[in-house]
Every structure is written in C-alpha cells, then in structure tokens.
Coordinates of C-alpha atoms and ligand atoms in Angstrom, one line a residue:
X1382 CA 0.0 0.0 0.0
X1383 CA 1.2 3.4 -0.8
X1384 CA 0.3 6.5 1.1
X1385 CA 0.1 10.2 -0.6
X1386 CA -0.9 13.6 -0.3
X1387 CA -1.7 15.1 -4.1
X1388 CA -2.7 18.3 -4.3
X1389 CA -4.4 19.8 -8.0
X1390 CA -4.0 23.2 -8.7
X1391 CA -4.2 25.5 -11.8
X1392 CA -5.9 28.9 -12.8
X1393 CA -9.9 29.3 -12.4
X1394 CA -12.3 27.0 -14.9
X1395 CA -9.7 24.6 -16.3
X1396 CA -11.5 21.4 -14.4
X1397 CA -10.4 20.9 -11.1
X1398 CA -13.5 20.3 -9.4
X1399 CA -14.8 18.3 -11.7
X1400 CA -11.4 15.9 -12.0
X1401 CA -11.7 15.4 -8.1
X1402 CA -15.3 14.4 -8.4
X1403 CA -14.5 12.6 -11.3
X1404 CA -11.7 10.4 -9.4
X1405 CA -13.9 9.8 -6.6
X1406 CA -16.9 9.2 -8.9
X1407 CA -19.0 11.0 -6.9
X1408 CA -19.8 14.9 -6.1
X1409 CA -17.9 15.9 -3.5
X1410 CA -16.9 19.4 -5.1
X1411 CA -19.2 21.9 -6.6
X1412 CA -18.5 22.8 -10.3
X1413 CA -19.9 26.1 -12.7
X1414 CA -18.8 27.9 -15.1
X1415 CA -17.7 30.8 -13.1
X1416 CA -13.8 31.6 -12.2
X1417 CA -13.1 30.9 -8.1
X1418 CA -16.1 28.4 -8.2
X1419 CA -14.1 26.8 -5.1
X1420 CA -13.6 29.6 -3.1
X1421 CA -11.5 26.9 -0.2
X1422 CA -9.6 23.8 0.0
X1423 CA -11.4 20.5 0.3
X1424 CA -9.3 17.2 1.2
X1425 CA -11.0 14.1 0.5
X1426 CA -9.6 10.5 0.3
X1427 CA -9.0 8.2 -2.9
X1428 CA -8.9 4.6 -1.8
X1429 CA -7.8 1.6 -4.1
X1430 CA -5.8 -1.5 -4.3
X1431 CA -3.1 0.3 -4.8
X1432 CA -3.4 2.6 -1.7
X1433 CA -4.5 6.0 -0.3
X1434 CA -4.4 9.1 -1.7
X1435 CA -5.6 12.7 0.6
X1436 CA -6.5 14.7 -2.4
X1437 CA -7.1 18.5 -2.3
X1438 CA -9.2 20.3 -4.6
X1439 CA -7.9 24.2 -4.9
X1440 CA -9.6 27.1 -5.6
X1441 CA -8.6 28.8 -9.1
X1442 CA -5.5 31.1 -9.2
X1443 CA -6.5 34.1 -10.0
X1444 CA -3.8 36.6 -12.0
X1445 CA -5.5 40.3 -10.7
X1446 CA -7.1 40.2 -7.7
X1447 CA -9.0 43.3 -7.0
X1448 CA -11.6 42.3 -4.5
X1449 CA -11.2 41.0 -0.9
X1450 CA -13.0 37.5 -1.6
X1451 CA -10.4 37.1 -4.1
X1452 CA -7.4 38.2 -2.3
X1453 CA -8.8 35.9 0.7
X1454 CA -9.1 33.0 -1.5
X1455 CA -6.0 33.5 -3.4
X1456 CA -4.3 32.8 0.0
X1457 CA -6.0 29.1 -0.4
X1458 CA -4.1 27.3 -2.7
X1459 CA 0.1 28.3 -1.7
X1460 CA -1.1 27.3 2.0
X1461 CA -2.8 23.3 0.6
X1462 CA 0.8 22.8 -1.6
X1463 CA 3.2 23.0 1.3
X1464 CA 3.3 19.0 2.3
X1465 CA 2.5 17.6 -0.9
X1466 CA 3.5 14.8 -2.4
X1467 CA 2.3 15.3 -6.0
X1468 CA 1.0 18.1 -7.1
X1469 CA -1.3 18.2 -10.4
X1470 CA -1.6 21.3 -12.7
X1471 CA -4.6 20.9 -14.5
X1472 CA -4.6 23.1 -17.7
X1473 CA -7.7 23.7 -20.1
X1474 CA -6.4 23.1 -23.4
X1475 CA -9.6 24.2 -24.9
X1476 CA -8.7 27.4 -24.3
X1477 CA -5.7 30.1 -25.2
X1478 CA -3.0 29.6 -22.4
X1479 CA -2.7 33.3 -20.6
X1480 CA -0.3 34.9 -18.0
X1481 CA -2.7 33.0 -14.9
X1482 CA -0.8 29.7 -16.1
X1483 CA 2.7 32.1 -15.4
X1484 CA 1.4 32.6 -12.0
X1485 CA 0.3 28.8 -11.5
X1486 CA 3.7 27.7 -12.5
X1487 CA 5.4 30.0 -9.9
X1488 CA 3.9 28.0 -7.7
X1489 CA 4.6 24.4 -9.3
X1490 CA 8.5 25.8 -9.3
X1491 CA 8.6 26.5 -6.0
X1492 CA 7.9 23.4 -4.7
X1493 CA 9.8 20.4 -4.1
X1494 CA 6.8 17.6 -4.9
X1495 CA 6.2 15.4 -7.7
X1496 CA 4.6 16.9 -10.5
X1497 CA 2.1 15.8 -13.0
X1498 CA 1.0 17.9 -16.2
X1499 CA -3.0 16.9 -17.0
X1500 CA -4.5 18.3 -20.4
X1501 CA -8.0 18.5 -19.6
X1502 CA -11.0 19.1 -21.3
X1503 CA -10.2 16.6 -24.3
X1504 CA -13.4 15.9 -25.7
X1505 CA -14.0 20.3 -26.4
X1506 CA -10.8 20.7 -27.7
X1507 CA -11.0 19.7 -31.2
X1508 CA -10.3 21.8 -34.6
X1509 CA -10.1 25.8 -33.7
X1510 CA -10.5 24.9 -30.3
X1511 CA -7.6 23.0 -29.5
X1512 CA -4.9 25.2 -27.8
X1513 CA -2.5 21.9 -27.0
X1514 CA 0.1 23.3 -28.5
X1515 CA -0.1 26.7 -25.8
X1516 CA 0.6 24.2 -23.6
X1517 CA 3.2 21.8 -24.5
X1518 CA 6.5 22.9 -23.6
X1519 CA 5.5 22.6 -20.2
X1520 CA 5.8 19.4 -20.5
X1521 CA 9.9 19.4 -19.4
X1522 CA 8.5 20.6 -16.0
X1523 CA 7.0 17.5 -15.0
X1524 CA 7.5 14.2 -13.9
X1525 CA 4.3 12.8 -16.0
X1526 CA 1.6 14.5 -18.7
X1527 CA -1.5 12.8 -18.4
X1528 CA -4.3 14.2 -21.4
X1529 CA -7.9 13.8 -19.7
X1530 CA -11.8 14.7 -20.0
X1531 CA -12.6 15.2 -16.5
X1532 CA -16.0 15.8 -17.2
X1533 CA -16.5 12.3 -19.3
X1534 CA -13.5 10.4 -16.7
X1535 CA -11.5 9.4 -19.6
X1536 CA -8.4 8.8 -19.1
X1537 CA -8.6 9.2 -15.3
X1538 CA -7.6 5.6 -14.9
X1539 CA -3.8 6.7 -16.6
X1540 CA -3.5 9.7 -14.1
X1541 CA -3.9 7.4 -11.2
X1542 CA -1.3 5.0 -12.4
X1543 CA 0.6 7.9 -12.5
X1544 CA 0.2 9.2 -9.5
X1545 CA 1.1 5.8 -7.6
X1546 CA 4.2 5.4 -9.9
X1547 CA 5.1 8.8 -8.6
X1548 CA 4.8 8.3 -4.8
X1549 CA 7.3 5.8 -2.6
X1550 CA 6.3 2.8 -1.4
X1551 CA 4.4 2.5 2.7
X1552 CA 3.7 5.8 4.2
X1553 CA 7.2 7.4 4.7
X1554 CA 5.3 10.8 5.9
X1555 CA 2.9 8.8 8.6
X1556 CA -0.4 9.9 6.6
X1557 CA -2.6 6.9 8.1
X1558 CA -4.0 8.7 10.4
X1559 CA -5.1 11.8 8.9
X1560 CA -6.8 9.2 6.2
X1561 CA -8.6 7.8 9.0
X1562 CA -10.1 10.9 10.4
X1563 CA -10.8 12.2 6.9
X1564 CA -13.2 8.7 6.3
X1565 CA -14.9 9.2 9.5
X1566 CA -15.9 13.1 8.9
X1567 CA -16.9 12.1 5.6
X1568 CA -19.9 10.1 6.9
X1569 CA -23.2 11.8 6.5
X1570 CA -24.8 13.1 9.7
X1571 CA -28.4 11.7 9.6
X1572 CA -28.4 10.7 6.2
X1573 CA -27.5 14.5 5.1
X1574 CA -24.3 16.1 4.1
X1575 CA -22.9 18.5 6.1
X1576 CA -24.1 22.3 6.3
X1577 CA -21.3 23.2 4.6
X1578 CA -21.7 21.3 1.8
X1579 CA -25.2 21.9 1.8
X1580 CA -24.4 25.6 1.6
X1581 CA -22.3 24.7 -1.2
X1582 CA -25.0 23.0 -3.4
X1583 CA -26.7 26.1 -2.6
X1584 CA -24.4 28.5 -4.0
X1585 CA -23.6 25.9 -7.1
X1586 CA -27.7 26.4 -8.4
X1587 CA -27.3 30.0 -7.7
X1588 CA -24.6 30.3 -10.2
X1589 CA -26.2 28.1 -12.7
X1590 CA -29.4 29.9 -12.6
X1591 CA -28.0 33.2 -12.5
X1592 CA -25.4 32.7 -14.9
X1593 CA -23.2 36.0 -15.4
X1594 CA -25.3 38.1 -13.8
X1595 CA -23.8 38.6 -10.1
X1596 CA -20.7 36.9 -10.4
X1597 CA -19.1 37.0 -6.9
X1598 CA -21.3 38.7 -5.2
X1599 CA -23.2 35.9 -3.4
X1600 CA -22.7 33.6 -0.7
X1601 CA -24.7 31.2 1.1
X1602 CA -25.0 30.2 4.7
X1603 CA -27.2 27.6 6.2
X1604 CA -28.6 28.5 9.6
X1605 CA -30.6 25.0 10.7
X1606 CA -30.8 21.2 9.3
X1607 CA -34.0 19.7 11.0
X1608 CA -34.3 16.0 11.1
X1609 CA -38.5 16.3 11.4
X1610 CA -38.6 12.5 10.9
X1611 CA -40.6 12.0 7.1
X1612 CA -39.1 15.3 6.1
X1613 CA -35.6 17.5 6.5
X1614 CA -36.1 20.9 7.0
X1615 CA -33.1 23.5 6.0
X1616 CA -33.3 26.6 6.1
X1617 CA -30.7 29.0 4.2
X1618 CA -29.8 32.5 3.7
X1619 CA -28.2 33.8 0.2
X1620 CA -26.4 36.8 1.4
X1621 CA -25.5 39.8 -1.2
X1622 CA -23.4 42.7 -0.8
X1623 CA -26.3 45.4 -2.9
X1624 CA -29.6 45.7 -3.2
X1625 CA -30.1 46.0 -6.5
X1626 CA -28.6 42.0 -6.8
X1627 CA -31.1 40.9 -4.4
X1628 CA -33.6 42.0 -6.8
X1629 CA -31.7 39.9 -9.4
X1630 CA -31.7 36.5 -7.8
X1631 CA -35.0 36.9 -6.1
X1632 CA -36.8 37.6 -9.9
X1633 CA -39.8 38.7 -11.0
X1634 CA -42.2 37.2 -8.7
X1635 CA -39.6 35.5 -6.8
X1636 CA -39.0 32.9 -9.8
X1637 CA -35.0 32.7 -9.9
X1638 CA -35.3 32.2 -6.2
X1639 CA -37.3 29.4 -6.8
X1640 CA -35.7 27.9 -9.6
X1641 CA -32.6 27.9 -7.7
X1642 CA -34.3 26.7 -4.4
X1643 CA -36.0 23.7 -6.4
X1644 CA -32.6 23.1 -8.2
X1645 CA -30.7 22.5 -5.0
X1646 CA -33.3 20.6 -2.9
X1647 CA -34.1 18.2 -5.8
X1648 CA -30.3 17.3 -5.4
X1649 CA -29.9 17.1 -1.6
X1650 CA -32.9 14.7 -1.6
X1651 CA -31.0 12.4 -4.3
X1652 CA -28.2 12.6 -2.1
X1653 CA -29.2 12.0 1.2
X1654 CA -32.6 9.6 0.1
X1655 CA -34.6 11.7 2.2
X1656 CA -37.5 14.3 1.6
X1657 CA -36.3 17.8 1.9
X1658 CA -37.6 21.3 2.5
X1659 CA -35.5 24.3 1.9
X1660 CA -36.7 27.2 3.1
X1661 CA -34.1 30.1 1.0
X1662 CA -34.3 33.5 1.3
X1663 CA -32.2 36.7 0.4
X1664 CA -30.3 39.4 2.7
X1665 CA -28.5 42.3 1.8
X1666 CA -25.0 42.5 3.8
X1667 CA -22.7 45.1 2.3
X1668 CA -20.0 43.8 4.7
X1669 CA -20.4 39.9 3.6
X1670 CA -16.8 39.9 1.9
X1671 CA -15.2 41.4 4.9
X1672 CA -16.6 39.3 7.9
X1673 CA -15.7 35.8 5.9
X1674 CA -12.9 34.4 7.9
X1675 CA -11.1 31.5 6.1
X1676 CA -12.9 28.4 7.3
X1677 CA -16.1 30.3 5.8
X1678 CA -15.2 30.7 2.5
Ligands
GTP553 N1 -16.3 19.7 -21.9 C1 -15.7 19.6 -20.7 N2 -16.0 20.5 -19.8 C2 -15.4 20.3 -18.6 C3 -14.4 19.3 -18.3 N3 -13.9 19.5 -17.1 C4 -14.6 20.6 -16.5 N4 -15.5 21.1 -17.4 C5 -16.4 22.2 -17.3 O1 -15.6 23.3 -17.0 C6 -16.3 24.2 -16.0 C7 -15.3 24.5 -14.9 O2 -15.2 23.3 -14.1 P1 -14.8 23.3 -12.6 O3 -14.5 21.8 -12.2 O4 -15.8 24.0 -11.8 O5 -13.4 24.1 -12.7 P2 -12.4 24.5 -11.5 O6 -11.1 24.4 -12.1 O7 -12.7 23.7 -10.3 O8 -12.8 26.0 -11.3 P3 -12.6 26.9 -10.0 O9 -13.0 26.2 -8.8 O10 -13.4 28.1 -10.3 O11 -11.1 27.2 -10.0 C8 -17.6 23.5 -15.7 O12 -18.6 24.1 -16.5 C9 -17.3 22.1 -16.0 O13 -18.5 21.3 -16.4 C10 -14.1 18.4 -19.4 O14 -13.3 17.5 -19.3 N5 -14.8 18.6 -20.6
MG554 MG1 -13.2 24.3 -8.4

C-alpha cells in the first residue's frame, strides 16, 4: 500500500473540481462555469488497491485580484501545496494559455513535490479549439503528462497510475492517520451532508441559474438542518453585498429564487434519500466579503 498527499492546482475553470469528483466518482466538489467556483480547499480521500491518496481540490488562481473575496481566496491554494506529495496542474487546453498559467507555475516551481502535467478538457478541444500546442513545452516541467476529459472520466484511470508510480512505497510521511479521520468526517450526519456542503449546493444552483449576472457577489449560509422525521427541513440564507442584486436572484415574482431553491433541494434529496424542505431567502450585507474568515469561504 502506498500513502500520498496530491494536491491539484491550476488557474480558475480549467477542471479541477470536476477531475476530483470525477476520481472519486461521486460529487464531492461543486463545479460552474464561473472563475473561483471553489472559493477553499477540500481534502477528500482516494482509496484503491493500490493505496490512499488525501486529495485537495484548490480554488482557481486568479492573475488580478482586486476584490477581498479574491485576495482571501487566493491565499488558499500556496497554503494546501506545502506538504504535498504530487501536485497536479490541470490546464484547459480548450482554451488560449494566458499569463494565470505564469502565476500557476510560480507555484509548481517552488515546490519540491512530484509533478504531473494533465491536459484537460479533451473531448472540447477539437479543430479551432484545440490550444495543445499553448501548452506543450511545459511538458519538461513534469515528472508525468496525463491528457484527460474530466468531465466524461476518460483517461482518469492513466492519471492514477501515475500518481502511484510517482509516490514511494508505505507511508514514509505517517499519513494513516489523517486518512482515518478524513473517512470518518466524511460520513453523513443523519443521512444528510454537512451544512457546509449543503451551503455549497446552494451556492452551485445560484450560479447556474444566475449565470453572469452577479458573479461573486453571493454567498450562502445555512442557519438550521431539522431532522423532522418523514421530512428534512433546512433553512438557508443567500447573502449579497447590494440591493439591487437581491432583486436579481429573487426575480420577477420570486421565480430565480425558486428555480434555484428547487434546483438544489431536488439534489440534496437524491443525495441523502430523504425528503427535503429548503426554506431560502435573500439578505442584503454590504460587509459579507469582509466578515468571511477562512474556514467560511
Ligand atoms: N467539456 C468539458 N468540460 C469540462 C471538463 N472538465 C470541466 N469542465 C467544465 O468546466 C467548467 C469548470 O469546471 P470546474 O470543475 O468548476 O473548474 P475548476 O477548475 O474547479 O474551477 P474553479 O473552482 O473556479 O477554479 C464547468 O462548467 C465544467 O463542467 C471536461 O473535461 N470537458
Ligand atoms: Mg473548483
């Protein structure tokens, strides 16, 4: 059995999310269209026959940062790569490389881990829109290149090889127990995933639904999850720094409220098996942004 910390970074949008979800085969990460989409660092644990993997999704490096969410979460991803063991760069070659990669590969030079190259998004990048060539002279950088569709887990099989080729056999850096505790969090409390993660879902429709319309200026907290017995009740706030957005996601007569607020309960109940209410509603807090601490992002 071989033990490893692997960390995947790489600029906003190339795939991250989906690669981790994709490797575990389940959701554990949120995914949209929209840069930062991971505003924090999740750590889950891969588990095969060939051993255990703690990976860590990262949120998108951003190149300018001009807002505090941004500069907050831009602290995210330097902090997950200290102890790695391999870290993955993730690159979208189905679009243009641009001077985010430059600031992505700062990081991959600095540090002292194993390093694997993956070409994602293989399945949009064909005629005009394959950018590969942007890409490839990377390629003396890292130990391994690994071309995937993380969205259609092709190829993901090749990137796991890799990373156990990569890492030395046992657990040299005494990860066991970490693992361990990482499992037993991971259990759904009564039948439900955490509030966090329900917050998350939250956040993920609200973006869907909204599409480019308020960006970053959201976020979603969930005040209670009721076990009633036949039914979960949650209740959830999506908080908004102006007025005039509230306006936006609520709609005209409150539609986008409650498409997003069907959206995300239809999902919870899929994944916890259970019937559930949301009950969603909208605040303006200018100040949202400034009162996040880092385990709130
Ligand atoms: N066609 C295609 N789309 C993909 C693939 N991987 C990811 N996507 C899409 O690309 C978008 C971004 O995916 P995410 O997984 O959220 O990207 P991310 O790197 O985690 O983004 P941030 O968290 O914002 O940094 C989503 O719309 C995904 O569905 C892929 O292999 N093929
Ligand atoms: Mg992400």
């Amino acid at each position: 059995m071989k033990y490893g910390r692997v960390v995947i970074i790489g600029r906003p949008n190339t795939g991250k999310s989906t690669l981790i979800n994709g490797l575990l085969k389940q959701k554990v990460a949120i995914t949209s269209h929209l840069p930062q989409t991971t505003r924090k660092n999740i750590r889950v644990v891969y588990s095969d026959e060939a051993g255990k993997l703690i990976l860590s999704d990262t949120p998108g490096v951003l190149g300018k940062v001009e807002d505090l969410l941004g500069k907050k979460v831009n602290l995210e991803t330097p902090k997950e790569m200290g102890r790695a063991d391999v870290v993955i760069m993730v690159v979208d070659i189905s679009r243009p490389k641009n001077e985010e990669e430059n600031k992505v590969i700062g990081l991959v030079r600095k540090s002292p881990a194993k390093k694997i190259l993956v070409y994602n998004k293989v399945d949009l990048a064909v005629g005009p829109k394959n950018h590969l060539p942007d890409y490839n002279y990377l390629e003396d950088e890292f130990d391994r290149t690994v071309a995937v569709s993380a969205l259609k887990t092709t190829h993901l099989k090749s990137l796991v090889a890799a990373i156990f080729e990569l890492l030395p056999e046992g657990d040299p850096n005494n990860l066991a127990p970490e693992v361990a505790a990482l499992e037993d969090t991971s259990k759904p409390v009564i039948s439900m995933p955490s509030s966090e993660f329900i917050a998350e879902i939250i956040r993920e429709k609200a973006y869907l639904f909204l599409r480019d319309e308020i960006p970053y200026s959201i976020n979603v907290r969930v005040e209670s999850v009721e076990d009633k017995g036949k039914i979960i009740v949650v209740k959830a706030i999506i908080e908004t720094s102006a007025e005039r957005y509230k306006k936006i996601i609520i709609g005209k007569n409150g539609q986008k409220i409650k498409e997003i607020g069907y959206n995300a309960r239809k999902e919870l109940q899929v994944m916890s098996g259970r019937k559930v209410y949301l009950e969603l509603n909208v605040v303006t807090n200018t100040h949202w942004q400034e009162l996040l601490t880092s385990t709130e992002l």
